[in-house]
CSV table of C-alpha atoms in Angstrom, one decimal:
chain,number,residue,atom,x,y,z
A,119,MET,CA,103.8,100.2,60.7
A,120,THR,CA,102.5,103.7,59.6
A,121,THR,CA,100.3,104.0,56.5
A,122,GLN,CA,103.1,106.0,54.8
A,123,ARG,CA,105.7,103.3,55.4
A,124,LYS,CA,103.3,100.5,54.4
A,125,ALA,CA,102.8,102.3,51.1
A,126,LEU,CA,106.5,102.2,50.5
A,127,VAL,CA,106.6,98.5,51.2
A,128,LEU,CA,103.7,97.9,48.8
A,129,ALA,CA,105.1,100.2,46.1
A,130,ALA,CA,106.8,97.4,44.3
A,131,VAL,CA,103.7,95.2,44.1
A,132,PRO,CA,102.0,95.2,40.7
A,133,ALA,CA,98.8,97.2,40.6
A,134,LEU,CA,96.4,94.3,40.1
A,135,ILE,CA,97.9,92.3,43.0
A,136,LEU,CA,98.0,95.4,45.2
A,137,SER,CA,94.3,96.1,44.6
A,138,THR,CA,93.5,92.6,45.7
A,139,VAL,CA,95.7,92.8,48.8
A,140,LEU,CA,94.1,96.1,49.9
A,141,ALA,CA,90.5,95.2,48.9
A,142,GLY,CA,90.2,92.3,51.3
A,143,PRO,CA,87.5,89.6,51.1
A,144,ALA,CA,84.3,90.2,49.3
A,145,ALA,CA,81.4,91.4,51.4
A,146,GLY,CA,79.6,88.7,53.2
A,147,THR,CA,82.6,86.2,52.9
A,148,PRO,CA,83.6,84.7,56.2
A,149,THR,CA,87.3,85.2,56.9
A,150,GLN,CA,89.6,82.7,58.5
A,151,PRO,CA,92.6,83.7,60.6
A,152,VAL,CA,95.8,83.3,58.6
A,153,ASP,CA,98.5,81.2,60.2
A,154,VAL,CA,101.6,83.3,59.6
A,155,ALA,CA,103.9,80.4,60.5
A,156,LEU,CA,102.4,78.2,57.7
A,157,GLU,CA,102.2,81.2,55.4
A,158,TRP,CA,105.9,81.9,55.6
A,159,TYR,CA,106.7,78.2,55.6
A,160,ASP,CA,105.1,77.9,52.2
A,161,VAL,CA,106.7,81.1,51.0
A,162,THR,CA,110.1,79.6,51.9
A,163,ALA,CA,109.4,76.3,50.4
A,164,ASN,CA,108.1,77.8,47.2
A,165,THR,CA,111.0,80.2,46.9
A,166,ILE,CA,113.5,77.4,47.2
A,167,ALA,CA,111.6,75.2,44.8
A,168,ALA,CA,111.7,78.0,42.2
A,169,ALA,CA,115.1,79.5,42.8
A,170,GLY,CA,117.0,77.3,45.2
A,171,ALA,CA,120.6,76.2,45.0
A,172,PRO,CA,121.6,72.9,43.3
A,173,THR,CA,123.1,71.6,46.5
A,174,GLN,CA,120.7,70.3,49.2
A,175,VAL,CA,122.7,71.6,52.2
A,176,THR,CA,122.8,75.1,50.8
A,177,ASN,CA,119.0,75.1,50.8
A,178,ASN,CA,118.8,73.8,54.3
A,179,ARG,CA,121.2,76.7,55.2
A,180,THR,CA,118.8,79.2,53.7
A,181,TRP,CA,115.9,77.9,55.9
A,182,ALA,CA,118.2,77.8,58.9
A,183,ILE,CA,119.3,81.4,58.5
A,184,GLY,CA,115.8,82.8,57.8
A,185,TRP,CA,114.0,81.0,60.6
A,186,LEU,CA,116.8,81.3,63.1
A,187,ALA,CA,116.7,85.1,62.5
A,188,ALA,CA,113.0,85.1,63.1
A,189,GLY,CA,113.4,82.9,66.2
A,190,ARG,CA,115.9,85.4,67.6
A,191,ALA,CA,113.6,88.3,67.0
A,192,LEU,CA,110.7,86.6,68.7
A,193,THR,CA,112.8,85.3,71.6
A,194,ARG,CA,114.3,88.6,72.4
A,195,SER,CA,110.9,90.2,72.6
A,196,ALA,CA,108.9,87.4,74.2
A,197,ALA,CA,106.4,89.7,75.8
A,198,ALA,CA,105.7,91.6,72.6
A,199,ALA,CA,102.2,91.8,71.1
A,200,THR,CA,101.1,89.5,68.2
A,201,PRO,CA,101.5,92.2,65.5
A,202,TYR,CA,105.1,92.6,66.5
A,203,LYS,CA,105.8,88.9,66.3
A,204,GLU,CA,104.1,88.3,63.0
A,205,ALA,CA,105.8,91.3,61.4
A,206,ALA,CA,109.2,90.1,62.8
A,207,LEU,CA,108.7,86.6,61.3
A,208,ALA,CA,107.7,87.8,57.9
A,209,ALA,CA,110.4,90.5,57.7
A,210,ALA,CA,113.2,88.1,58.9
A,211,VAL,CA,112.4,85.4,56.4
A,212,HIS,CA,111.7,87.9,53.6
A,213,GLU,CA,115.1,89.6,54.2
A,214,THR,CA,116.9,86.3,54.1
A,215,LEU,CA,115.2,85.0,51.0
A,216,VAL,CA,115.5,88.2,49.0
A,217,THR,CA,119.3,88.1,49.8
A,218,LEU,CA,119.8,84.4,49.0
A,219,ALA,CA,117.2,84.0,46.2
A,220,PRO,CA,117.1,87.5,44.6
A,221,ALA,CA,115.4,86.1,41.5
A,222,ARG,CA,112.2,85.8,43.5
A,223,LYS,CA,112.2,89.4,44.9
A,224,THR,CA,108.9,90.3,43.2
A,225,GLN,CA,107.1,87.4,44.6
A,226,LEU,CA,108.7,87.8,48.0
A,227,ASP,CA,107.8,91.5,48.1
A,228,GLU,CA,104.2,90.6,47.3
A,229,ALA,CA,104.2,88.0,50.1
A,230,LEU,CA,105.5,90.5,52.6
A,231,ALA,CA,103.0,93.1,51.5
A,232,THR,CA,100.2,90.6,52.0
A,233,THR,CA,101.3,89.8,55.6
A,234,LEU,CA,101.9,93.4,56.6
A,235,GLY,CA,98.6,94.4,55.0
A,236,ARG,CA,96.7,92.3,57.5
A,237,ILE,CA,98.6,93.7,60.5
A,238,PRO,CA,97.2,96.8,62.2
A,239,ASP,CA,99.4,99.9,61.6
A,240,GLY,CA,101.3,101.0,64.6
A,241,ALA,CA,104.5,100.8,66.6
A,242,ASP,CA,104.3,97.1,67.1
A,243,GLU,CA,104.3,96.3,63.4
A,244,THR,CA,107.1,98.8,62.7
A,245,ALA,CA,109.3,97.5,65.5
A,246,GLY,CA,108.7,93.9,64.7
A,247,ALA,CA,109.5,94.3,61.0
A,248,ALA,CA,112.7,96.2,61.9
A,249,ALA,CA,113.8,93.6,64.4
A,250,GLY,CA,113.2,90.8,61.9
A,251,ARG,CA,115.3,92.5,59.2
A,252,GLN,CA,118.0,93.3,61.7
A,253,GLN,CA,118.4,89.8,62.9
A,254,ALA,CA,118.4,88.4,59.4
A,255,LYS,CA,121.1,90.9,58.2
A,256,ALA,CA,123.3,90.1,61.3
A,257,LEU,CA,122.9,86.3,60.8
A,258,LEU,CA,123.6,86.6,57.0
A,259,ALA,CA,126.8,88.5,57.8
A,260,SER,CA,127.9,86.0,60.4
A,261,ARG,CA,127.4,83.1,58.0
A,262,ALA,CA,129.2,84.7,55.0
A,263,ASN,CA,131.9,82.5,53.6
A,264,ASP,CA,130.8,79.5,55.7
A,265,GLY,CA,131.7,77.1,52.9
A,266,LEU,CA,128.1,76.1,52.2
A,267,ASP,CA,127.8,77.7,48.7
A,268,PRO,CA,127.5,75.1,45.9
A,269,ALA,CA,131.0,75.6,44.6
A,270,ALA,CA,132.5,75.1,48.1
A,271,VAL,CA,130.3,72.1,48.9
A,272,ASN,CA,131.4,70.3,45.7
A,273,ALA,CA,135.1,71.0,46.0
A,274,PRO,CA,137.1,68.6,43.8
A,275,PHE,CA,137.9,65.2,45.1
A,276,SER,CA,140.2,62.6,43.5
A,277,PRO,CA,140.3,59.0,44.9
A,278,PRO,CA,143.8,58.4,46.5
A,279,SER,CA,144.0,55.0,44.9
A,280,THR,CA,142.2,52.2,43.2
A,281,SER,CA,142.8,49.7,46.0
A,282,PRO,CA,140.0,47.3,47.0
A,283,GLY,CA,137.5,49.0,49.3
A,284,VAL,CA,138.3,52.6,48.2
A,285,TRP,CA,135.6,54.7,46.6
A,286,GLN,CA,135.7,55.1,42.8
A,287,PRO,CA,133.3,56.9,40.4
A,288,THR,CA,130.3,54.7,39.7
A,289,PRO,CA,128.4,53.7,36.6
A,290,PRO,CA,126.7,54.8,34.4
A,291,THR,CA,128.1,58.3,34.5
A,292,TYR,CA,131.3,57.8,36.5
A,293,SER,CA,130.9,61.3,37.9
A,294,PRO,CA,133.5,62.9,40.2
A,295,GLY,CA,132.9,62.7,43.9
A,296,THR,CA,130.4,65.3,45.3
A,297,GLN,CA,129.9,67.0,48.7
A,298,TYR,CA,133.6,66.7,49.5
A,299,GLY,CA,133.7,70.3,50.6
A,300,ASN,CA,130.9,69.9,53.2
A,301,ARG,CA,133.5,68.3,55.6
A,302,VAL,CA,135.3,71.7,56.1
A,303,ALA,CA,132.2,73.9,56.1
A,304,LYS,CA,131.3,76.0,59.2
A,305,PRO,CA,128.7,74.2,61.3
A,306,PHE,CA,126.0,76.0,63.3
A,307,LEU,CA,126.5,74.1,66.6
A,308,LEU,CA,129.0,71.2,66.1
A,309,LYS,CA,132.4,71.8,67.6
A,310,ALA,CA,134.0,70.0,64.7
A,311,ALA,CA,132.8,68.0,61.7
A,312,ASP,CA,134.2,64.8,63.3
A,313,GLN,CA,132.6,65.3,66.7
A,314,PHE,CA,130.2,62.3,66.2
A,315,ARG,CA,132.2,60.4,63.6
A,316,PRO,CA,131.3,56.7,63.9
A,317,GLY,CA,133.9,54.0,63.8
A,318,PRO,CA,135.1,52.5,60.5
A,319,PRO,CA,132.9,50.3,58.3
A,320,PRO,CA,133.2,46.5,58.5
A,321,ALA,CA,136.6,45.2,57.3
A,322,LEU,CA,136.7,43.8,53.8
A,323,GLY,CA,135.9,40.1,53.9
A,324,SER,CA,134.5,40.2,57.5
A,325,PRO,CA,131.3,38.3,58.2
A,326,ARG,CA,129.3,41.5,58.4
A,327,TYR,CA,130.8,42.9,55.2
A,328,ASN,CA,130.0,39.7,53.4
A,329,ARG,CA,126.4,39.7,54.7
A,330,ASP,CA,125.9,43.3,53.7
A,331,LEU,CA,127.2,42.7,50.2
A,332,ALA,CA,125.2,39.6,49.7
A,333,GLU,CA,122.0,41.4,50.7
A,334,VAL,CA,122.6,44.2,48.3
A,335,ARG,CA,123.5,41.8,45.5
A,336,ALA,CA,120.3,39.9,45.9
A,337,ASP,CA,117.8,42.5,46.9
A,338,GLY,CA,119.2,45.6,45.2
A,339,ALA,CA,119.8,44.3,41.7
A,340,LEU,CA,118.0,45.8,38.8
A,341,ALA,CA,116.9,42.3,37.8
A,342,SER,CA,116.4,41.0,41.4
A,343,THR,CA,114.3,37.9,41.9
A,344,THR,CA,114.2,38.3,45.6
A,345,ARG,CA,113.0,41.9,46.0
A,346,THR,CA,109.2,42.2,46.2
A,347,GLN,CA,107.1,44.7,44.4
A,348,ALA,CA,106.3,46.4,47.7
A,349,GLN,CA,110.1,46.7,48.4
A,350,THR,CA,110.6,48.1,44.9
A,351,ASP,CA,107.9,50.6,45.5
A,352,THR,CA,109.6,51.7,48.8
A,353,ALA,CA,112.9,52.1,47.1
A,354,GLN,CA,111.3,54.2,44.3
A,355,PHE,CA,109.4,56.4,46.8
A,356,TRP,CA,112.5,57.3,48.9
A,357,TYR,CA,114.9,57.7,46.0
A,358,GLY,CA,114.2,61.4,45.8
A,359,SER,CA,115.9,64.3,47.5
A,360,SER,CA,115.7,64.1,51.3
A,361,TYR,CA,115.1,67.8,51.5
A,362,VAL,CA,112.1,67.6,49.2
A,363,LEU,CA,110.7,64.4,50.9
A,364,TYR,CA,110.9,65.9,54.4
A,365,THR,CA,109.5,69.4,53.5
A,366,GLU,CA,105.9,68.1,54.0
A,367,PRO,CA,106.5,66.1,57.2
A,368,LEU,CA,108.0,69.3,58.8
A,369,ARG,CA,105.0,71.3,57.6
A,370,VAL,CA,102.7,68.7,59.2
A,371,ALA,CA,104.6,69.2,62.5
A,372,VAL,CA,104.3,73.0,62.3
A,373,ALA,CA,100.6,72.7,61.6
A,374,GLU,CA,100.1,70.3,64.5
A,375,ALA,CA,101.8,72.8,66.9
A,376,VAL,CA,99.3,75.5,66.0
A,377,ARG,CA,98.3,76.0,69.6
A,378,ARG,CA,101.8,76.6,70.8
A,379,PRO,CA,103.4,80.1,70.9
A,380,LEU,CA,104.6,81.4,67.5
A,381,ALA,CA,108.2,81.5,68.8
A,382,GLU,CA,108.2,77.7,69.5
A,383,ARG,CA,106.9,76.9,66.0
A,384,VAL,CA,109.5,79.1,64.4
A,385,LYS,CA,112.2,77.5,66.5
A,386,LEU,CA,111.0,74.1,65.4
A,387,VAL,CA,111.7,75.0,61.7
A,388,ALA,CA,115.0,76.7,62.5
A,389,LEU,CA,116.3,73.7,64.6
A,390,PHE,CA,115.2,71.2,62.0
A,391,HIS,CA,117.3,72.9,59.4
A,392,VAL,CA,120.2,73.7,61.7
A,393,ALA,CA,120.4,70.0,62.6
A,394,SER,CA,120.2,69.1,59.0
A,395,VAL,CA,123.1,71.3,58.0
A,396,ASP,CA,125.3,70.1,60.8
A,397,THR,CA,124.3,66.5,60.0
A,398,GLN,CA,125.3,66.9,56.4
A,399,ILE,CA,128.6,68.3,57.4
A,400,ALA,CA,129.2,65.3,59.7
A,401,THR,CA,128.1,62.9,57.0
A,402,SER,CA,130.6,64.2,54.5
A,403,ASP,CA,133.3,64.1,57.1
A,404,THR,CA,132.6,60.4,57.7
A,405,LYS,CA,132.2,59.5,54.0
A,406,TYR,CA,135.5,61.0,53.0
A,407,ALA,CA,137.3,59.9,56.2
A,408,TYR,CA,136.7,56.3,55.2
A,409,GLN,CA,136.1,56.5,51.5
A,410,ARG,CA,134.3,53.1,51.4
A,411,TRP,CA,133.5,51.9,47.9
A,412,ARG,CA,129.9,51.6,46.8
A,413,PRO,CA,128.2,48.2,46.4
A,414,VAL,CA,128.2,48.4,42.6
A,415,THR,CA,132.0,48.8,42.6
A,416,ALA,CA,132.5,46.1,45.1
A,417,LEU,CA,130.3,43.6,43.4
A,418,ARG,CA,131.6,44.2,39.9
A,419,ALA,CA,135.2,43.9,41.1
A,420,THR,CA,134.7,40.7,43.1
A,421,VAL,CA,131.6,38.9,42.1
A,422,ASP,CA,129.8,39.9,38.9
A,423,ALA,CA,131.2,42.3,36.4
A,424,GLN,CA,127.8,43.0,35.0
A,425,TRP,CA,125.9,43.5,38.2
A,426,THR,CA,123.6,46.6,38.0
A,427,PRO,CA,121.6,48.3,40.8
A,428,LEU,CA,118.0,49.2,40.7
A,429,HIS,CA,118.9,52.9,40.8
A,430,ASN,CA,121.9,54.8,39.7
A,431,THR,CA,124.4,55.3,42.5
A,432,PRO,CA,125.0,58.9,43.8
A,433,ALA,CA,128.6,60.2,43.4
A,434,HIS,CA,130.0,59.9,46.9
A,435,PRO,CA,131.2,57.1,49.2
A,436,ASP,CA,128.9,54.5,50.7
A,437,TYR,CA,129.5,54.9,54.4
A,438,PRO,CA,127.3,56.3,55.8
A,439,SER,CA,124.2,56.9,53.8
A,440,GLY,CA,123.3,60.6,53.5
A,441,HIS,CA,119.6,59.8,53.1
A,442,THR,CA,119.5,58.0,56.5
A,443,THR,CA,121.6,60.6,58.3
A,444,TYR,CA,119.1,63.2,57.1
A,445,SER,CA,116.1,61.0,58.2
A,446,GLY,CA,117.7,60.2,61.5
A,447,SER,CA,118.2,63.9,62.2
A,448,ALA,CA,114.7,64.8,61.1
A,449,GLU,CA,113.2,62.1,63.3
A,450,GLN,CA,115.2,63.2,66.3
A,451,VAL,CA,114.2,66.9,66.0
A,452,LEU,CA,110.5,66.1,65.3
A,453,THR,CA,110.3,63.6,68.2
A,454,ALA,CA,112.0,65.9,70.7
A,455,LEU,CA,110.0,69.0,69.8
A,456,VAL,CA,106.6,67.6,68.7
A,457,GLY,CA,106.4,64.1,70.0
A,458,PRO,CA,106.9,60.7,68.5
A,459,ARG,CA,103.5,60.4,67.0
A,460,THR,CA,101.1,62.8,65.2
A,461,ALA,CA,97.6,63.6,66.4
A,462,LYS,CA,96.2,62.2,63.1
A,463,PRO,CA,97.6,60.4,60.1
A,464,TYR,CA,99.5,62.5,57.5
A,465,THR,CA,100.1,61.8,53.9
A,466,ILE,CA,103.2,62.7,51.8
A,467,GLY,CA,104.2,62.3,48.2
A,468,SER,CA,107.5,61.8,46.4
A,469,PRO,CA,109.1,63.4,43.3
A,470,THR,CA,110.4,60.0,42.2
A,471,ALA,CA,107.0,58.3,42.5
A,472,PRO,CA,104.6,60.7,40.8
A,473,GLY,CA,101.0,60.3,41.9
A,474,VAL,CA,102.0,57.9,44.8
A,475,THR,CA,101.3,58.9,48.4
A,476,ARG,CA,102.1,57.2,51.7
A,477,THR,CA,100.4,57.7,55.0
A,478,TYR,CA,102.1,57.7,58.4
A,479,THR,CA,101.4,58.4,62.1
A,480,ASP,CA,104.9,58.9,63.4
A,481,TRP,CA,108.4,60.0,62.3
A,482,ARG,CA,110.4,56.8,63.0
A,483,GLN,CA,108.7,54.8,60.2
A,484,LEU,CA,110.1,57.3,57.7
A,485,THR,CA,113.6,56.5,58.9
A,486,ALA,CA,113.0,52.7,58.9
A,487,GLU,CA,111.8,52.9,55.3
A,488,ASN,CA,114.9,55.0,54.3
A,489,VAL,CA,117.2,52.4,55.8
A,490,ASP,CA,115.5,49.6,53.8
A,491,ALA,CA,115.1,51.7,50.6
A,492,ARG,CA,118.8,52.4,50.1
A,493,VAL,CA,119.5,48.6,50.2
A,494,TRP,CA,116.6,47.8,47.9
A,495,SER,CA,117.8,50.5,45.5
A,496,GLY,CA,121.2,48.7,45.4
A,497,ILE,CA,123.1,51.8,46.3
A,498,HIS,CA,124.1,51.3,50.0
A,499,THR,CA,124.9,48.6,52.4
A,500,ARG,CA,122.6,48.1,55.4
A,501,THR,CA,125.5,49.0,57.7
A,502,ALA,CA,125.9,52.3,55.9
A,503,ASP,CA,122.2,52.9,56.4
A,504,THR,CA,121.9,52.0,60.0
A,505,VAL,CA,125.0,53.8,61.0
A,506,GLY,CA,123.8,56.8,59.1
A,507,ALA,CA,120.5,57.0,61.0
A,508,THR,CA,122.4,56.8,64.3
A,509,LEU,CA,124.8,59.6,63.3
A,510,GLY,CA,121.9,61.8,62.2
A,511,ARG,CA,120.1,61.2,65.5
A,512,ALA,CA,123.3,62.0,67.5
A,513,VAL,CA,123.9,65.3,65.7
A,514,ALA,CA,120.3,66.4,66.1
A,515,ALA,CA,120.2,65.5,69.8
A,516,HIS,CA,123.3,67.8,70.1
A,517,THR,CA,121.4,70.5,68.3
A,518,ILE,CA,118.4,70.3,70.6
A,519,GLN,CA,120.7,70.2,73.7
A,520,ASN,CA,122.5,73.3,72.6
A,521,ALA,CA,119.7,75.2,71.0
A,522,TYR,CA,119.9,77.9,73.7
A,523,LYS,CA,123.2,79.0,72.2
A,524,LEU,CA,121.4,80.0,69.0
A,525,PHE,CA,118.7,82.2,70.6
A,526,ARG,CA,120.5,84.1,73.4
């Protein structure tokens, strides 16, 4: 990038910040190479935390577009020099985020200026930035009106009946069903939302159904006498947003892959979120195809009119669990692209358990805890959880197998 063009990029940056960017480190201070993949990972995460959508799948879509655009720019210039690649990544993600989270334009412009300020001026920087922006604009255009905006995601849904087994709004808020519109949104790689739809949930009154309900009744009750403190702690930890809970594990994976080519690390982030979007579309398809009532509705209607779960029940059907479809998808992508275990233990926190951390050495344990947690929260049956994890893995495996279609 020429000095003149760089000046134009930096023009919007406040004077004090600009002087810091241009000044560089103080004399005598050792400098560490900046990992541009982690730099823009954090920019993306911080942008969505500050100005993201109220719907989880919309935020996964933002990641998918930005990092897929970057992946395309890098793949199509695989032999390009490092300045080209770093500029392409920064520009692709910047263009996407400025478009989809315009309230953060000032901060995003600052971040772009910081990255470009480290890259030597020249044709590689200029071409890389142009390629990144071009791929982002093309992908944004192709995903316009894909049905993943918040209003479309939460299209109105009215239960067709109040018959036993059919989902109904749940206490304490009795909110209308959410995520109904996901089922007709445009996937990235699925041929159709029902491509991996599992078979129906256990029939009412069947042995498996009765076992499921008895387990939730005992272990998921607010006043449970069978749930241990450790189980309560697990339920509390995993009650938060799957998107938030998995942002740090994915960052760990990107950091662990530091010795791999930048294009591979970018594709890891892109494919994680592409799989997540497609998984959530498949999840809503299954939920609203079967419309199975939640444990709280079933138990109050048939066993105990006062039964109350440990946690409030989300406003959509039981089967399958969205948390476990998300975790199954995440596990599959991370295992396929990074390996089943991490080189060293990693620690994550939870927005619903402030100050609490958990340490892991693989990805599968996160899924296992999600399966248990939704039962111990009293908000899902175990069958809904295990089927959900299987569905997520299947969609993610399809994403990995067809990834070449996204980058050609």
